[in-house]
């Protein structure tokens, strides 16, 4: 960045003052909150996040320094709940990602299913197809087992877990039968979400890195050198 494009010292100072004002507004909103999902708290949270991000950017551009804290972006937070207080129906949305880590194991498991039940994949002769097609093997596997069972036995089937998420949404009534089947995830309303659970290796990596920092503080100088050498050869120990 050129000097002309850099923020001035006064602009950095103004951004810092904006953070202080946003902190006061957020605390005021929290102290005066009227319920668990008070929109005033939500708005103040977003304003604080925006002010902190603006200050961090200006501080870095001007002085090549960063702040020691991180406030999640507004896009990462759910909006205030606006669904019924006494929901009579629930919608549970689940996504699980898998990598086909061991294709031969997957093919072998699918082949055993077909051998035990020749109709498992739609009719006689399916066995020959499964023996040569991961696509067909996946069809047999997910046609035979419930998704929860596959999740608990994924290693047995040659699969490796990726990220997963579960959303529980509230509704006044169940939709008409067949109404949403063609687009099952398109009608999810973030303001109807009661709770959400995310699972990702990203969280585990962050905890691992935090733990490594603590361990380094307790080690002696010689041990520090050994640990640092080991970490350089361990891709899981690198921050991306």
Tab-separated table of C-alpha atoms in Angstrom:
chain	number	residue	atom	x	y	z
A	1	UNK	CA	0.000	0.000	0.000
A	2	UNK	CA	1.321	3.471	-0.879
A	3	UNK	CA	1.760	6.184	1.718
A	4	UNK	CA	-1.033	8.183	0.080
A	5	UNK	CA	-3.498	5.335	0.614
A	6	UNK	CA	-2.606	4.800	4.256
A	7	UNK	CA	-4.985	6.119	6.923
A	8	UNK	CA	-3.753	9.082	8.912
A	9	UNK	CA	-2.900	8.912	12.596
A	10	UNK	CA	-6.063	10.920	13.253
A	11	UNK	CA	-8.180	8.358	11.372
A	12	UNK	CA	-6.699	5.541	13.432
A	13	UNK	CA	-7.415	7.506	16.613
A	14	UNK	CA	-11.004	8.130	15.455
A	15	UNK	CA	-11.480	4.419	14.785
A	16	UNK	CA	-10.236	3.645	18.295
A	17	UNK	CA	-12.707	6.134	19.758
A	18	UNK	CA	-15.483	4.462	17.732
A	19	UNK	CA	-14.597	1.140	19.339
A	20	UNK	CA	-14.806	2.693	22.808
A	21	UNK	CA	-18.222	4.158	22.022
A	22	UNK	CA	-19.412	0.828	20.597
A	23	UNK	CA	-18.233	-0.953	23.762
A	24	UNK	CA	-20.254	1.457	25.919
A	25	UNK	CA	-23.318	1.008	23.716
A	26	UNK	CA	-23.008	-2.773	23.853
A	27	UNK	CA	-22.693	-2.791	27.646
A	28	UNK	CA	-25.672	-0.440	27.970
A	29	UNK	CA	-27.754	-2.732	25.753
A	30	UNK	CA	-26.743	-5.823	27.738
A	31	UNK	CA	-27.565	-4.164	31.069
A	32	UNK	CA	-30.967	-3.039	29.769
A	33	UNK	CA	-31.842	-6.189	27.849
A	34	UNK	CA	-35.510	-7.180	27.884
A	35	UNK	CA	-35.079	-10.863	27.048
A	36	UNK	CA	-32.705	-13.540	25.842
A	37	UNK	CA	-32.993	-12.407	22.208
A	38	UNK	CA	-33.244	-8.639	22.650
A	39	UNK	CA	-32.722	-7.029	19.200
A	40	UNK	CA	-30.984	-4.047	20.819
A	41	UNK	CA	-28.236	-6.360	22.090
A	42	UNK	CA	-27.956	-7.957	18.672
A	43	UNK	CA	-27.632	-4.550	16.961
A	44	UNK	CA	-25.054	-3.365	19.498
A	45	UNK	CA	-23.059	-6.566	19.014
A	46	UNK	CA	-22.935	-6.033	15.259
A	47	UNK	CA	-21.954	-2.387	15.691
A	48	UNK	CA	-19.125	-3.395	18.036
A	49	UNK	CA	-17.920	-6.042	15.589
A	50	UNK	CA	-17.909	-3.534	12.713
A	51	UNK	CA	-16.097	-0.879	14.759
A	52	UNK	CA	-13.463	-3.355	15.956
A	53	UNK	CA	-12.856	-4.592	12.425
A	54	UNK	CA	-12.489	-1.047	11.092
A	55	UNK	CA	-10.023	-0.162	13.854
A	56	UNK	CA	-8.011	-3.327	13.282
A	57	UNK	CA	-7.717	-2.591	9.556
A	58	UNK	CA	-6.644	1.017	10.065
A	59	UNK	CA	-4.185	0.078	12.818
A	60	UNK	CA	-2.573	-2.496	10.541
A	61	UNK	CA	-2.488	-0.234	7.492
A	62	UNK	CA	-0.915	2.650	9.426
A	63	UNK	CA	1.334	0.914	11.962
A	64	UNK	CA	1.536	-2.713	10.819
A	65	UNK	CA	0.037	-3.790	14.152
A	66	UNK	CA	-3.050	-5.856	15.031
A	67	UNK	CA	-5.411	-6.049	17.997
A	68	UNK	CA	-5.119	-8.943	20.484
A	69	UNK	CA	-8.798	-9.828	20.283
A	70	UNK	CA	-11.199	-11.013	17.629
A	71	UNK	CA	-14.942	-10.370	17.499
A	72	UNK	CA	-16.922	-12.713	15.229
A	73	UNK	CA	-18.318	-11.076	12.135
A	74	UNK	CA	-22.027	-10.373	11.981
A	75	UNK	CA	-22.419	-12.983	9.236
A	76	UNK	CA	-21.273	-15.672	11.693
A	77	UNK	CA	-24.002	-14.898	14.223
A	78	UNK	CA	-27.618	-16.011	14.019
A	79	UNK	CA	-30.238	-13.272	13.974
A	80	UNK	CA	-32.606	-12.947	16.948
A	81	UNK	CA	-35.166	-15.744	17.212
A	82	UNK	CA	-38.510	-14.634	15.769
A	83	UNK	CA	-40.370	-17.946	15.778
A	84	UNK	CA	-43.331	-19.021	17.887
A	85	UNK	CA	-42.944	-19.043	21.674
A	86	UNK	CA	-44.706	-22.408	21.827
A	87	UNK	CA	-43.767	-24.224	18.602
A	88	UNK	CA	-46.023	-27.102	17.594
A	89	UNK	CA	-43.655	-28.484	14.966
A	90	UNK	CA	-39.909	-28.839	14.411
A	91	UNK	CA	-37.687	-29.082	11.355
A	92	UNK	CA	-34.266	-30.693	11.790
A	93	UNK	CA	-31.736	-29.951	9.028
A	94	UNK	CA	-28.578	-32.063	8.997
A	95	UNK	CA	-25.550	-31.991	6.743
A	96	UNK	CA	-22.578	-34.339	7.097
A	97	UNK	CA	-19.577	-34.408	4.759
A	98	UNK	CA	-17.420	-37.477	4.140
A	99	UNK	CA	-14.297	-38.194	2.120
A	100	UNK	CA	-14.002	-41.596	0.471
A	101	UNK	CA	-10.710	-42.375	2.182
A	102	UNK	CA	-10.554	-46.113	1.409
A	103	UNK	CA	-12.458	-46.946	-1.803
A	104	UNK	CA	-11.606	-50.637	-1.654
A	105	UNK	CA	-13.018	-50.943	1.856
A	106	UNK	CA	-16.183	-49.172	0.711
A	107	UNK	CA	-16.511	-51.468	-2.307
A	108	UNK	CA	-15.940	-54.531	-0.139
A	109	UNK	CA	-18.613	-53.545	2.370
A	110	UNK	CA	-21.126	-52.792	-0.369
A	111	UNK	CA	-20.343	-56.091	-2.071
A	112	UNK	CA	-21.044	-58.008	1.138
A	113	UNK	CA	-24.421	-56.257	1.459
A	114	UNK	CA	-25.368	-57.250	-2.085
A	115	UNK	CA	-24.112	-60.812	-1.599
A	116	UNK	CA	-26.388	-61.172	1.425
A	117	UNK	CA	-29.315	-59.479	-0.298
A	118	UNK	CA	-29.191	-59.458	-4.126
A	119	UNK	CA	-32.116	-57.007	-4.181
A	120	UNK	CA	-30.255	-54.449	-2.045
A	121	UNK	CA	-29.355	-52.246	-5.006
A	122	UNK	CA	-32.470	-52.703	-7.049
A	123	UNK	CA	-32.292	-56.173	-8.490
A	124	UNK	CA	-30.239	-59.179	-9.591
A	125	UNK	CA	-26.873	-58.417	-11.147
A	126	UNK	CA	-26.200	-55.464	-8.878
A	127	UNK	CA	-23.195	-57.243	-7.414
A	128	UNK	CA	-21.198	-56.967	-10.605
A	129	UNK	CA	-21.873	-53.218	-10.777
A	130	UNK	CA	-20.874	-52.619	-7.150
A	131	UNK	CA	-17.564	-54.386	-7.680
A	132	UNK	CA	-16.440	-51.701	-10.110
A	133	UNK	CA	-18.200	-48.511	-9.049
A	134	UNK	CA	-17.818	-46.323	-5.965
A	135	UNK	CA	-21.003	-44.547	-7.071
A	136	UNK	CA	-22.957	-47.806	-6.974
A	137	UNK	CA	-21.338	-48.797	-3.676
A	138	UNK	CA	-22.457	-45.545	-2.055
A	139	UNK	CA	-25.996	-46.172	-3.298
A	140	UNK	CA	-25.981	-49.618	-1.692
A	141	UNK	CA	-24.493	-48.344	1.576
A	142	UNK	CA	-26.895	-45.444	2.067
A	143	UNK	CA	-29.800	-47.558	0.899
A	144	UNK	CA	-29.065	-50.193	3.523
A	145	UNK	CA	-28.170	-48.109	6.592
A	146	UNK	CA	-29.658	-45.053	8.284
A	147	UNK	CA	-27.474	-41.910	8.130
A	148	UNK	CA	-26.908	-41.997	11.909
A	149	UNK	CA	-25.570	-45.557	11.694
A	150	UNK	CA	-23.240	-44.610	8.855
A	151	UNK	CA	-22.015	-41.669	10.959
A	152	UNK	CA	-21.180	-43.980	13.859
A	153	UNK	CA	-19.536	-46.615	11.608
A	154	UNK	CA	-17.974	-44.409	8.928
A	155	UNK	CA	-14.444	-45.788	9.375
A	156	UNK	CA	-15.761	-49.313	8.886
A	157	UNK	CA	-17.109	-48.220	5.500
A	158	UNK	CA	-13.883	-46.526	4.383
A	159	UNK	CA	-15.189	-43.004	4.933
A	160	UNK	CA	-13.521	-40.065	6.683
A	161	UNK	CA	-15.595	-37.447	8.477
A	162	UNK	CA	-15.599	-33.846	7.327
A	163	UNK	CA	-17.611	-30.965	8.757
A	164	UNK	CA	-21.180	-31.457	9.953
A	165	UNK	CA	-23.992	-29.207	11.115
A	166	UNK	CA	-27.428	-29.662	12.650
A	167	UNK	CA	-30.115	-26.967	12.747
A	168	UNK	CA	-33.318	-27.231	14.768
A	169	UNK	CA	-36.012	-24.841	13.547
A	170	UNK	CA	-39.426	-24.155	15.073
A	171	UNK	CA	-42.747	-23.820	13.258
A	172	UNK	CA	-46.388	-23.324	14.106
A	173	UNK	CA	-47.507	-26.302	12.030
A	174	UNK	CA	-46.090	-29.022	9.843
A	175	UNK	CA	-46.003	-28.168	6.124
A	176	UNK	CA	-48.220	-30.015	3.689
A	177	UNK	CA	-46.937	-33.511	2.764
A	178	UNK	CA	-44.432	-33.317	-0.080
A	179	UNK	CA	-44.363	-29.516	-0.014
A	180	UNK	CA	-40.629	-29.034	0.546
A	181	UNK	CA	-39.151	-32.312	-0.701
A	182	UNK	CA	-37.840	-30.908	-3.989
A	183	UNK	CA	-35.873	-28.131	-2.213
A	184	UNK	CA	-35.338	-29.356	1.352
A	185	UNK	CA	-32.858	-26.678	2.468
A	186	UNK	CA	-34.009	-23.624	0.535
A	187	UNK	CA	-36.770	-22.607	2.934
A	188	UNK	CA	-34.725	-22.552	6.136
A	189	UNK	CA	-35.414	-19.291	7.995
A	190	UNK	CA	-32.484	-18.225	10.260
A	191	UNK	CA	-34.931	-16.401	12.549
A	192	UNK	CA	-36.764	-19.684	13.218
A	193	UNK	CA	-33.673	-21.556	14.434
A	194	UNK	CA	-33.970	-22.727	18.032
A	195	UNK	CA	-30.439	-24.124	18.258
A	196	UNK	CA	-27.538	-25.078	16.018
A	197	UNK	CA	-24.649	-27.509	16.491
A	198	UNK	CA	-21.511	-27.440	14.299
A	199	UNK	CA	-18.680	-29.987	14.252
A	200	UNK	CA	-15.444	-29.209	12.406
A	201	UNK	CA	-11.788	-30.155	12.603
A	202	UNK	CA	-11.107	-26.401	12.537
A	203	UNK	CA	-12.191	-26.208	16.187
A	204	UNK	CA	-9.940	-29.127	17.138
A	205	UNK	CA	-6.959	-27.542	15.347
A	206	UNK	CA	-7.470	-24.268	17.233
A	207	UNK	CA	-7.559	-26.103	20.569
A	208	UNK	CA	-4.438	-28.045	19.609
A	209	UNK	CA	-2.582	-24.876	18.731
A	210	UNK	CA	-3.643	-23.224	21.991
A	211	UNK	CA	-2.445	-26.276	23.902
A	212	UNK	CA	0.892	-26.231	22.092
A	213	UNK	CA	1.425	-22.617	23.154
A	214	UNK	CA	0.821	-23.536	26.797
A	215	UNK	CA	3.202	-26.468	26.603
A	216	UNK	CA	5.952	-24.300	25.118
A	217	UNK	CA	5.804	-21.966	28.116
A	218	UNK	CA	6.453	-24.869	30.503
A	219	UNK	CA	9.372	-26.414	28.593
A	220	UNK	CA	13.067	-25.724	29.229
A	221	UNK	CA	15.183	-24.097	26.540
A	222	UNK	CA	16.617	-27.379	25.206
A	223	UNK	CA	13.176	-28.968	25.080
A	224	UNK	CA	11.816	-25.887	23.279
A	225	UNK	CA	14.319	-26.397	20.478
A	226	UNK	CA	13.330	-30.057	20.110
A	227	UNK	CA	9.629	-29.294	20.097
A	228	UNK	CA	10.045	-26.537	17.522
A	229	UNK	CA	11.947	-28.896	15.250
A	230	UNK	CA	9.219	-31.526	15.530
A	231	UNK	CA	6.455	-29.020	14.841
A	232	UNK	CA	8.092	-27.930	11.594
A	233	UNK	CA	7.727	-31.441	10.250
A	234	UNK	CA	4.119	-31.850	11.402
A	235	UNK	CA	1.585	-30.291	8.990
A	236	UNK	CA	-1.102	-30.419	11.664
A	237	UNK	CA	0.952	-28.063	13.786
A	238	UNK	CA	0.994	-25.295	11.188
A	239	UNK	CA	-1.455	-22.412	11.284
A	240	UNK	CA	-2.945	-21.708	7.853
